[in-house]
Amino acid sequence: MNDKTAPDESAAQVTGGETSPPTLKTIAFMTGLGVTTVSRALKDAPEIGAATRQRVQLVARQIGYRPNRAGVRLRTGKTNVISLVLNTEEQIGGFVSDLIYGISEALAPTPYHLVVTPYSRTNDPLEPVRYVIETASADGVIISHIEPDDPRVRYMTEHGMPFATHGRTHMGIEHPFHDFDNRAYAREAVQKLAALGRKRLALLAPPSNLSYYTHMRDGFADALMEHGLSEVPFPTATVDHSIEDIRKLAAELLLRPNRPDGFVSGAGAGTFALVAGVEDAGFKLGQDVDIVSKQTSKLLHLLRPQLYVVNEDVRLAGAELARAVLGRIAGRDLASLQSLSQPSAVEAYEG
Amino acid sequence: MNDKTAPDESAAQVTGGETSPPTLKTIAFMTGLGVTTVSRALKDAPEIGAATRQRVQLVARQIGYRPNRAGVRLRTGKTNVISLVLNTEEQIGGFVSDLIYGISEALAPTPYHLVVTPYSRTNDPLEPVRYVIETASADGVIISHIEPDDPRVRYMTEHGMPFATHGRTHMGIEHPFHDFDNRAYAREAVQKLAALGRKRLALLAPPSNLSYYTHMRDGFADALMEHGLSEVPFPTATVDHSIEDIRKLAAELLLRPNRPDGFVSGAGAGTFALVAGVEDAGFKLGQDVDIVSKQTSKLLHLLRPQLYVVNEDVRLAGAELARAVLGRIAGRDLASLQSLSQPSAVEAYEG
DNA sequence: GGCAAGAACTGTAACGTTGCAGCTCGATCC
DNA sequence: GGATCGAGCTGCAACGTTACAGTTCTTGCC
């Protein structure tokens, strides 16, 4: 009956010898069915009888069948790959580690693999995204360092590539994202400093081209107004500057006549530099100056217990981003794929 | 002449319309050659005429031909993937980020993609390796957290899977690796403390099941002997313990009668905890106690300028590991695929 | 009894690539 | 002049999968 499938080396699967991984053909041979039937049965197609379906699935499970990724990919174009696009000149810190852990844990129970696609600042940030799309090497993409009008978002939208962004855009394109509410963070931070009696605050802001620069700035400005505080401009420094730069700039700022008595810091590593700068200038933390900082790892209170911290859970962000791209690929409703994580309350050291 | 290849939709490539990526067929049609010839010509096969070869390669370059990964993989089994196996319960810090940057930069000029394969401590560490081998989902593997007798190394060797390890084994199997010379580091660290007049040293060691535990311990012990110093056992703490644990244990240690006056620390994050513990116990860094620590990011001197540090370049390690697996895949000589990175000199703070 | 309908299954072809076994044709040899 | 050779090219088949277009066979209807 099975003139075609029977007499080839699939029989070897059963009779022993070299064990190459089972394929549909193996199962077809074992069950006496056609390859097509097996394929359909494994995907719960309705036109396959319930008994057959169960039988095939049982055999498949028993022999540890796993669809061949290359076969599926060649036939259907589905790669089962999510590409994480990373800037390899990322600032210091465990940020990226946690993001990757979060993503890969979320992908673990799915058939998706995580591929890291790097680019360096010298390259066009669009380059890796173009590569993924041109070579169709992933079903979905995750990007970070989002700008309000982000060319990558435009490009992927135009080319129908599902993606999720770690940060929000403001360009009239709706898309999946996850973001930390930096506006709320800045407000909380200012409120804390106000409660401590601080009057003249400076902001160690993100790079001004990124979306969350605006969010953080807005929250900062709003809260200043609300509490009747004034801002000491700290314009040239951003969390992306080198440690040495931030340190020097902070020290200089504190030696000016109208020195700040409080800082809001947008990133943990920047805070290390900020503290050093404050102390270089001869001021004492918790006495002359207070600092509220975000952190992604829990080291700041070991640096100086006088710091006030808000924790940002990047691992969670990774998991949310993974869920968001997968949801997009599955065609789920956009609203459920956009999430904003609220800052925890400002924490003082409790030793 | 070309009854088979000519009249299909490959023509559409040239005439415009929907642009699906070019394949061998496209080039075959454009050059008037057979698909096989084009394939051979692109790999510089000797049986293709020099003129034809150049012509084909020119056309391929012009239209931006890229081999279809799924096609190649299905046909040859070659995945062009390197899998990085990671423990998602990794200690804090940018360690993994840097490793990934190093690897992906080294892979960038090659056709290889980097896939991150996670596992958590609760799982069998062999599981991800088995997965990669059973599904043949990578051409090479990179693993870290190496044990002297590592089951993953044995497994991959037995199954002929190329790999490189971040750390050395001692099990009679030669394989590619990159390692930081933790023995030399510990010796340098002890020497520094001896020069500072310290007499009773404690070691914040790696987890005792890992290879570099032994290396660091040996270097530590050798140098103690050499300089006539004594060890204060600090047995329960390892760099993998939580920050709170290390902190508490360090404080306790310092309140014992025979307290240490110097520490050698095996990891940056551990040093944060160590410093806190020392200060909890009421001792002063640089006065009552000195600490020499490894670090992978440059934050320790901002934590306390009194610390002595040795830098470990993890990005370099990543690049070396990538080179090592690729070399193994290419069948290169083992000796050239094993590298040991020497610690930089101990650095004091220069503010 | 003949026929239509549908349930359950099937083979073929194709995705893009490469190993293999050819084929053609001009040059060389005896 | 016919056989031989090799350079240069070719089509076929296969890797594992799935869309598509059937093919059987049972069942129910008139």
PDB file of N, CA and C in Angstrom, chain B residues 176-219:
ATOM      1  N   PRO B 176      38.832  23.744  23.272  1.00  0.00           N
ATOM      2  CA  PRO B 176      39.036  25.192  23.226  1.00  0.00           C
ATOM      3  C   PRO B 176      38.504  25.855  24.497  1.00  0.00           C
ATOM      4  N   PHE B 177      39.214  26.845  24.982  1.00  0.00           N
ATOM      5  CA  PHE B 177      38.715  27.595  26.136  1.00  0.00           C
ATOM      6  C   PHE B 177      39.309  28.994  26.141  1.00  0.00           C
ATOM      7  N   HIS B 178      38.670  29.857  26.897  1.00  0.00           N
ATOM      8  CA  HIS B 178      39.320  31.092  27.296  1.00  0.00           C
ATOM      9  C   HIS B 178      39.135  31.215  28.793  1.00  0.00           C
ATOM     10  N   ASP B 179      40.156  31.688  29.457  1.00  0.00           N
ATOM     11  CA  ASP B 179      40.038  31.833  30.901  1.00  0.00           C
ATOM     12  C   ASP B 179      40.845  33.051  31.341  1.00  0.00           C
ATOM     13  N   PHE B 180      40.391  33.613  32.426  1.00  0.00           N
ATOM     14  CA  PHE B 180      41.158  34.647  33.097  1.00  0.00           C
ATOM     15  C   PHE B 180      42.076  33.921  34.075  1.00  0.00           C
ATOM     16  N   ASP B 181      43.312  34.357  34.192  1.00  0.00           N
ATOM     17  CA  ASP B 181      44.252  33.654  35.064  1.00  0.00           C
ATOM     18  C   ASP B 181      44.012  34.044  36.516  1.00  0.00           C
ATOM     19  N   ASN B 182      43.078  33.351  37.139  1.00  0.00           N
ATOM     20  CA  ASN B 182      42.692  33.690  38.508  1.00  0.00           C
ATOM     21  C   ASN B 182      43.763  33.319  39.532  1.00  0.00           C
ATOM     22  N   ARG B 183      44.592  32.376  39.141  1.00  0.00           N
ATOM     23  CA  ARG B 183      45.723  32.017  39.991  1.00  0.00           C
ATOM     24  C   ARG B 183      46.682  33.217  40.070  1.00  0.00           C
ATOM     25  N   ALA B 184      47.038  33.723  38.922  1.00  0.00           N
ATOM     26  CA  ALA B 184      47.937  34.881  38.883  1.00  0.00           C
ATOM     27  C   ALA B 184      47.299  36.066  39.596  1.00  0.00           C
ATOM     28  N   TYR B 185      45.995  36.217  39.400  1.00  0.00           N
ATOM     29  CA  TYR B 185      45.296  37.316  40.067  1.00  0.00           C
ATOM     30  C   TYR B 185      45.424  37.212  41.581  1.00  0.00           C
ATOM     31  N   ALA B 186      45.139  36.026  42.098  1.00  0.00           N
ATOM     32  CA  ALA B 186      45.173  35.847  43.555  1.00  0.00           C
ATOM     33  C   ALA B 186      46.580  36.094  44.090  1.00  0.00           C
ATOM     34  N   ARG B 187      47.584  35.665  43.330  1.00  0.00           N
ATOM     35  CA  ARG B 187      48.962  35.897  43.773  1.00  0.00           C
ATOM     36  C   ARG B 187      49.276  37.386  43.809  1.00  0.00           C
ATOM     37  N   GLU B 188      48.899  38.059  42.759  1.00  0.00           N
ATOM     38  CA  GLU B 188      49.134  39.506  42.707  1.00  0.00           C
ATOM     39  C   GLU B 188      48.436  40.217  43.855  1.00  0.00           C
ATOM     40  N   ALA B 189      47.205  39.763  44.101  1.00  0.00           N
ATOM     41  CA  ALA B 189      46.407  40.403  45.146  1.00  0.00           C
ATOM     42  C   ALA B 189      47.069  40.219  46.507  1.00  0.00           C
ATOM     43  N   VAL B 190      47.501  38.989  46.771  1.00  0.00           N
ATOM     44  CA  VAL B 190      48.155  38.716  48.054  1.00  0.00           C
ATOM     45  C   VAL B 190      49.450  39.520  48.167  1.00  0.00           C
ATOM     46  N   GLN B 191      50.189  39.556  47.068  1.00  0.00           N
ATOM     47  CA  GLN B 191      51.441  40.305  47.067  1.00  0.00           C
ATOM     48  C   GLN B 191      51.203  41.766  47.435  1.00  0.00           C
ATOM     49  N   LYS B 192      50.142  42.317  46.864  1.00  0.00           N
ATOM     50  CA  LYS B 192      49.797  43.704  47.156  1.00  0.00           C
ATOM     51  C   LYS B 192      49.510  43.891  48.646  1.00  0.00           C
ATOM     52  N   LEU B 193      48.715  42.987  49.177  1.00  0.00           N
ATOM     53  CA  LEU B 193      48.350  43.097  50.591  1.00  0.00           C
ATOM     54  C   LEU B 193      49.574  42.911  51.488  1.00  0.00           C
ATOM     55  N   ALA B 194      50.457  42.022  51.065  1.00  0.00           N
ATOM     56  CA  ALA B 194      51.698  41.825  51.816  1.00  0.00           C
ATOM     57  C   ALA B 194      52.510  43.116  51.816  1.00  0.00           C
ATOM     58  N   ALA B 195      52.597  43.739  50.649  1.00  0.00           N
ATOM     59  CA  ALA B 195      53.350  44.988  50.526  1.00  0.00           C
ATOM     60  C   ALA B 195      52.747  46.085  51.398  1.00  0.00           C
ATOM     61  N   LEU B 196      51.432  45.977  51.637  1.00  0.00           N
ATOM     62  CA  LEU B 196      50.768  46.964  52.481  1.00  0.00           C
ATOM     63  C   LEU B 196      50.934  46.624  53.967  1.00  0.00           C
ATOM     64  N   GLY B 197      51.628  45.529  54.237  1.00  0.00           N
ATOM     65  CA  GLY B 197      51.883  45.162  55.620  1.00  0.00           C
ATOM     66  C   GLY B 197      50.786  44.329  56.255  1.00  0.00           C
ATOM     67  N   ARG B 198      49.873  43.820  55.419  1.00  0.00           N
ATOM     68  CA  ARG B 198      48.791  42.994  55.968  1.00  0.00           C
ATOM     69  C   ARG B 198      49.308  41.595  56.269  1.00  0.00           C
ATOM     70  N   LYS B 199      48.760  40.973  57.298  1.00  0.00           N
ATOM     71  CA  LYS B 199      49.294  39.681  57.752  1.00  0.00           C
ATOM     72  C   LYS B 199      48.278  38.538  57.687  1.00  0.00           C
ATOM     73  N   ARG B 200      47.030  38.833  57.974  1.00  0.00           N
ATOM     74  CA  ARG B 200      46.025  37.770  58.090  1.00  0.00           C
ATOM     75  C   ARG B 200      44.948  37.998  57.032  1.00  0.00           C
ATOM     76  N   LEU B 201      45.010  37.176  55.993  1.00  0.00           N
ATOM     77  CA  LEU B 201      44.148  37.435  54.835  1.00  0.00           C
ATOM     78  C   LEU B 201      42.986  36.440  54.735  1.00  0.00           C
ATOM     79  N   ALA B 202      41.873  36.945  54.227  1.00  0.00           N
ATOM     80  CA  ALA B 202      40.718  36.080  53.937  1.00  0.00           C
ATOM     81  C   ALA B 202      40.410  36.170  52.450  1.00  0.00           C
ATOM     82  N   LEU B 203      39.852  35.079  51.936  1.00  0.00           N
ATOM     83  CA  LEU B 203      39.527  35.025  50.504  1.00  0.00           C
ATOM     84  C   LEU B 203      38.027  34.893  50.319  1.00  0.00           C
ATOM     85  N   LEU B 204      37.451  35.829  49.590  1.00  0.00           N
ATOM     86  CA  LEU B 204      36.053  35.657  49.170  1.00  0.00           C
ATOM     87  C   LEU B 204      36.097  34.892  47.847  1.00  0.00           C
ATOM     88  N   ALA B 205      35.899  33.610  47.974  1.00  0.00           N
ATOM     89  CA  ALA B 205      36.191  32.707  46.854  1.00  0.00           C
ATOM     90  C   ALA B 205      34.963  32.463  45.986  1.00  0.00           C
ATOM     91  N   PRO B 206      35.194  31.939  44.785  1.00  0.00           N
ATOM     92  CA  PRO B 206      34.085  31.494  43.928  1.00  0.00           C
ATOM     93  C   PRO B 206      33.430  30.250  44.532  1.00  0.00           C
ATOM     94  N   PRO B 207      32.280  29.848  44.003  1.00  0.00           N
ATOM     95  CA  PRO B 207      31.651  28.607  44.461  1.00  0.00           C
ATOM     96  C   PRO B 207      32.624  27.447  44.272  1.00  0.00           C
ATOM     97  N   SER B 208      32.676  26.551  45.237  1.00  0.00           N
ATOM     98  CA  SER B 208      33.763  25.573  45.260  1.00  0.00           C
ATOM     99  C   SER B 208      33.630  24.501  44.188  1.00  0.00           C
ATOM    100  N   ASN B 209      32.476  24.421  43.534  1.00  0.00           N
ATOM    101  CA  ASN B 209      32.356  23.411  42.483  1.00  0.00           C
ATOM    102  C   ASN B 209      32.958  23.882  41.160  1.00  0.00           C
ATOM    103  N   LEU B 210      33.216  25.177  41.023  1.00  0.00           N
ATOM    104  CA  LEU B 210      33.724  25.692  39.751  1.00  0.00           C
ATOM    105  C   LEU B 210      35.247  25.610  39.674  1.00  0.00           C
ATOM    106  N   SER B 211      35.715  25.463  38.456  1.00  0.00           N
ATOM    107  CA  SER B 211      37.160  25.299  38.244  1.00  0.00           C
ATOM    108  C   SER B 211      37.958  26.454  38.811  1.00  0.00           C
ATOM    109  N   TYR B 212      37.490  27.662  38.614  1.00  0.00           N
ATOM    110  CA  TYR B 212      38.347  28.779  38.990  1.00  0.00           C
ATOM    111  C   TYR B 212      38.407  28.980  40.500  1.00  0.00           C
ATOM    112  N   TYR B 213      37.548  28.271  41.212  1.00  0.00           N
ATOM    113  CA  TYR B 213      37.704  28.219  42.664  1.00  0.00           C
ATOM    114  C   TYR B 213      39.095  27.680  43.000  1.00  0.00           C
ATOM    115  N   THR B 214      39.404  26.544  42.425  1.00  0.00           N
ATOM    116  CA  THR B 214      40.698  25.903  42.689  1.00  0.00           C
ATOM    117  C   THR B 214      41.853  26.797  42.257  1.00  0.00           C
ATOM    118  N   HIS B 215      41.743  27.380  41.079  1.00  0.00           N
ATOM    119  CA  HIS B 215      42.824  28.244  40.594  1.00  0.00           C
ATOM    120  C   HIS B 215      43.078  29.392  41.570  1.00  0.00           C
ATOM    121  N   MET B 216      41.990  30.030  41.956  1.00  0.00           N
ATOM    122  CA  MET B 216      42.147  31.199  42.815  1.00  0.00           C
ATOM    123  C   MET B 216      42.672  30.792  44.197  1.00  0.00           C
ATOM    124  N   ARG B 217      42.122  29.701  44.694  1.00  0.00           N
ATOM    125  CA  ARG B 217      42.573  29.183  45.986  1.00  0.00           C
ATOM    126  C   ARG B 217      44.060  28.837  45.948  1.00  0.00           C
ATOM    127  N   ASP B 218      44.479  28.171  44.893  1.00  0.00           N
ATOM    128  CA  ASP B 218      45.880  27.761  44.777  1.00  0.00           C
ATOM    129  C   ASP B 218      46.796  28.979  44.745  1.00  0.00           C
ATOM    130  N   GLY B 219      46.426  29.941  43.927  1.00  0.00           N
ATOM    131  CA  GLY B 219      47.245  31.149  43.843  1.00  0.00           C
ATOM    132  C   GLY B 219      47.310  31.854  45.186  1.00  0.00           C
TER     133      GLY B 219
END
